Amino acid sequence: VTMNYVFQLESLGHWEWAIYVLLCLTSPPKNQNANYQIDTVRIVENALKELLARHAPDLVEQPEKRKFLIQVSFF
């Protein structure tokens, strides 16, 4: 469900919020087993890399989105 939400955000042009959602997923619930956490982190890392690669030009053209991503990455 969450990855679907990420794709919906990106398709609506809110890719910076999709990145925010993915960043929140890098801290899975503590009640999950270690293998689940490792798999989740790998999936999220790959999704983050792909999303950033698709929108790299936007980071140059839209400095406010770059600033937003810098701020949310330090929460």
Coordinates of N, CA, C and O in Angstrom, one line a residue:
V1 N 0.8 -1.2 0.0 CA 0.0 0.0 0.0 C 0.9 1.3 0.0 O 0.6 2.2 -0.7
T2 N 1.9 1.3 0.8 CA 2.8 2.5 0.9 C 3.5 2.8 -0.4 O 3.6 3.9 -0.8
M3 N 4.0 1.7 -1.1 CA 4.7 2.0 -2.3 C 3.7 2.5 -3.4 O 4.1 3.3 -4.2
N4 N 2.5 2.0 -3.3 CA 1.5 2.5 -4.2 C 1.3 4.0 -4.0 O 1.1 4.8 -4.9
Y5 N 1.2 4.4 -2.8 CA 1.1 5.8 -2.4 C 2.2 6.6 -3.0 O 2.1 7.7 -3.5
V6 N 3.4 6.1 -2.9 CA 4.6 6.7 -3.4 C 4.5 7.0 -4.9 O 4.7 8.0 -5.4
F7 N 4.0 5.9 -5.6 CA 3.8 6.0 -7.1 C 2.7 7.1 -7.4 O 2.9 7.8 -8.4
Q8 N 1.7 7.1 -6.6 CA 0.6 8.1 -6.8 C 1.1 9.5 -6.6 O 0.8 10.4 -7.4
L9 N 1.9 9.7 -5.6 CA 2.4 11.0 -5.3 C 3.3 11.5 -6.5 O 3.2 12.6 -7.0
E10 N 4.1 10.6 -7.0 CA 5.0 11.0 -8.1 C 4.2 11.2 -9.3 O 4.5 12.2 -10.1
S11 N 3.2 10.4 -9.6 CA 2.4 10.6 -10.8 C 1.6 12.0 -10.8 O 1.3 12.5 -11.8
L12 N 1.3 12.5 -9.6 CA 0.7 13.7 -9.4 C 1.6 14.9 -9.4 O 1.2 16.1 -9.3
G13 N 2.9 14.6 -9.6 CA 3.9 15.7 -9.6 C 4.5 16.0 -8.3 O 5.3 17.0 -8.2
H14 N 4.2 15.3 -7.3 CA 4.7 15.5 -5.9 C 5.8 14.6 -5.5 O 5.7 13.9 -4.5
W15 N 6.8 14.5 -6.4 CA 7.8 13.5 -6.2 C 8.6 13.8 -5.0 O 9.1 12.9 -4.3
E16 N 8.7 15.0 -4.5 CA 9.5 15.3 -3.3 C 8.8 14.7 -2.1 O 9.4 14.3 -1.1
W17 N 7.4 14.7 -2.1 CA 6.7 14.1 -1.0 C 6.8 12.5 -1.1 O 6.8 11.9 -0.1
A18 N 6.9 12.0 -2.3 CA 7.2 10.6 -2.5 C 8.5 10.2 -1.8 O 8.6 9.2 -1.1
I19 N 9.5 11.0 -2.0 CA 10.8 10.8 -1.4 C 10.7 10.9 0.2 O 11.2 10.0 0.9
Y20 N 9.9 11.8 0.6 CA 9.7 11.9 2.1 C 9.0 10.6 2.6 O 9.5 10.1 3.7
V21 N 8.1 10.1 1.9 CA 7.4 8.9 2.4 C 8.4 7.7 2.4 O 8.5 7.0 3.3
L22 N 9.2 7.6 1.4 CA 10.3 6.6 1.3 C 11.3 6.7 2.4 O 11.7 5.7 3.0
L23 N 11.6 8.0 2.8 CA 12.6 8.2 3.9 C 12.0 7.7 5.2 O 12.7 7.2 6.1
C24 N 10.7 7.9 5.3 CA 10.0 7.4 6.6 C 10.0 5.9 6.6 O 10.0 5.3 7.7
L25 N 10.1 5.2 5.5 CA 10.0 3.7 5.5 C 11.4 3.1 5.9 O 11.5 1.9 6.1
T26 N 12.4 3.9 5.9 CA 13.7 3.3 6.2 C 13.9 3.0 7.7 O 14.8 2.3 8.1
S27 N 12.9 3.3 8.5 CA 12.8 2.9 9.9 C 11.6 2.1 10.1 O 10.6 2.5 10.6
P28 N 11.7 0.8 9.7 CA 10.5 -0.1 9.9 C 10.2 -0.4 11.4 O 11.0 -0.1 12.2
P29 N 9.0 -0.8 11.7 CA 8.6 -1.1 13.1 C 9.5 -2.0 13.7 O 10.0 -3.0 13.1
K30 N 9.8 -1.8 15.0 CA 10.7 -2.7 15.7 C 10.2 -4.1 16.0 O 11.0 -5.0 16.2
N31 N 8.9 -4.3 15.8 CA 8.4 -5.7 16.0 C 8.6 -6.6 14.8 O 8.2 -7.7 14.8
Q32 N 9.2 -6.1 13.7 CA 9.4 -6.9 12.5 C 10.8 -7.6 12.7 O 11.7 -7.2 13.4
N33 N 10.9 -8.8 12.0 CA 12.1 -9.5 12.1 C 13.2 -8.9 11.3 O 13.0 -8.0 10.4
A34 N 14.5 -9.3 11.5 CA 15.6 -8.7 10.9 C 15.6 -8.8 9.4 O 16.0 -7.9 8.6
N35 N 15.2 -10.0 8.9 CA 15.1 -10.2 7.4 C 14.2 -9.3 6.8 O 14.4 -8.8 5.7
Y36 N 13.0 -9.1 7.4 CA 12.0 -8.1 6.9 C 12.6 -6.7 6.8 O 12.5 -6.0 5.8
Q37 N 13.3 -6.3 7.8 CA 13.9 -5.0 7.8 C 15.0 -4.8 6.7 O 15.0 -3.8 6.1
I38 N 15.8 -5.8 6.5 CA 16.8 -5.8 5.5 C 16.2 -5.7 4.1 O 16.6 -4.9 3.3
D39 N 15.2 -6.5 3.9 CA 14.5 -6.5 2.6 C 13.8 -5.1 2.3 O 13.9 -4.6 1.3
T40 N 13.2 -4.6 3.4 CA 12.5 -3.3 3.3 C 13.5 -2.2 2.9 O 13.2 -1.4 2.1
V41 N 14.6 -2.2 3.6 CA 15.6 -1.2 3.4 C 16.1 -1.2 2.0 O 16.3 -0.2 1.3
R42 N 16.4 -2.5 1.5 CA 16.8 -2.6 0.1 C 15.8 -2.1 -0.9 O 16.2 -1.4 -1.9
I43 N 14.6 -2.4 -0.7 CA 13.5 -1.9 -1.6 C 13.4 -0.4 -1.6 O 13.3 0.2 -2.6
V44 N 13.5 0.1 -0.4 CA 13.3 1.6 -0.3 C 14.6 2.3 -0.9 O 14.4 3.3 -1.6
E45 N 15.7 1.8 -0.6 CA 16.9 2.4 -1.2 C 16.9 2.4 -2.7 O 17.2 3.4 -3.4
N46 N 16.5 1.3 -3.3 CA 16.3 1.2 -4.8 C 15.3 2.2 -5.3 O 15.5 2.9 -6.3
A47 N 14.2 2.3 -4.6 CA 13.1 3.2 -5.0 C 13.6 4.7 -4.9 O 13.3 5.5 -5.8
L48 N 14.3 5.0 -3.8 CA 14.9 6.3 -3.7 C 15.8 6.7 -4.8 O 15.8 7.8 -5.4
K49 N 16.7 5.7 -5.1 CA 17.7 6.0 -6.2 C 17.0 6.2 -7.5 O 17.4 7.1 -8.3
E50 N 16.0 5.4 -7.8 CA 15.3 5.5 -9.1 C 14.5 6.9 -9.1 O 14.6 7.6 -10.2
L51 N 13.9 7.2 -8.1 CA 13.1 8.4 -8.0 C 14.0 9.7 -8.1 O 13.7 10.6 -8.9
L52 N 15.1 9.7 -7.4 CA 16.1 10.8 -7.5 C 16.7 10.9 -8.9 O 16.9 12.0 -9.4
A53 N 17.0 9.7 -9.5 CA 17.5 9.7 -10.9 C 16.6 10.3 -11.9 O 17.0 11.1 -12.8
R54 N 15.3 10.0 -11.7 CA 14.3 10.5 -12.7 C 14.1 12.0 -12.5 O 13.7 12.7 -13.5
H55 N 14.3 12.5 -11.3 CA 14.0 13.9 -11.0 C 15.2 14.8 -10.7 O 15.1 15.9 -10.2
A56 N 16.4 14.3 -11.1 CA 17.6 15.0 -10.8 C 17.6 16.4 -11.5 O 18.0 17.4 -10.9
P57 N 17.1 16.5 -12.7 CA 17.1 17.9 -13.3 C 16.2 18.9 -12.5 O 16.5 20.0 -12.5
D58 N 15.1 18.3 -11.9 CA 14.2 19.2 -11.1 C 14.9 19.8 -9.9 O 14.6 20.8 -9.5
L59 N 15.9 19.0 -9.4 CA 16.7 19.5 -8.3 C 17.5 20.8 -8.6 O 17.7 21.6 -7.8
V60 N 17.9 20.9 -9.9 CA 18.6 22.0 -10.3 C 17.7 23.2 -10.6 O 17.9 24.3 -10.3
E61 N 16.6 22.8 -11.3 CA 15.6 23.8 -11.8 C 14.7 24.4 -10.7 O 14.2 25.5 -10.8
Q62 N 14.5 23.6 -9.7 CA 13.6 24.0 -8.6 C 14.3 23.9 -7.2 O 14.1 22.9 -6.5
P63 N 15.0 25.0 -6.9 CA 15.8 25.0 -5.7 C 14.9 24.8 -4.4 O 15.4 24.3 -3.4
E64 N 13.6 25.2 -4.5 CA 12.8 25.0 -3.3 C 12.5 23.5 -3.0 O 12.4 23.1 -1.8
K65 N 12.5 22.7 -4.0 CA 12.3 21.3 -3.8 C 13.6 20.7 -3.2 O 13.6 19.8 -2.3
R66 N 14.7 21.1 -3.7 CA 16.0 20.7 -3.1 C 16.1 21.1 -1.7 O 16.5 20.2 -0.8
K67 N 15.7 22.3 -1.3 CA 15.7 22.7 0.1 C 14.8 21.9 0.9 O 15.2 21.5 2.0
F68 N 13.6 21.6 0.4 CA 12.7 20.7 1.1 C 13.3 19.4 1.4 O 13.2 18.9 2.6
L69 N 13.9 18.8 0.4 CA 14.5 17.4 0.7 C 15.6 17.5 1.7 O 15.8 16.5 2.5
I70 N 16.4 18.5 1.7 CA 17.5 18.7 2.6 C 16.9 18.8 4.0 O 17.4 18.1 5.0
Q71 N 15.8 19.5 4.2 CA 15.2 19.7 5.5 C 14.6 18.4 6.0 O 14.8 18.1 7.2
V72 N 13.9 17.7 5.2 CA 13.2 16.4 5.6 C 14.2 15.3 5.9 O 13.9 14.4 6.6
S73 N 15.3 15.4 5.2 CA 16.3 14.3 5.4 C 16.9 14.3 6.8 O 17.6 13.4 7.2
F74 N 16.8 15.4 7.5 CA 17.4 15.6 8.8 C 16.4 15.5 10.0 O 16.7 15.9 11.1
F75 N 15.2 15.0 9.7 CA 14.1 14.9 10.7 C 14.4 13.9 11.8 O 15.2 13.1 11.8

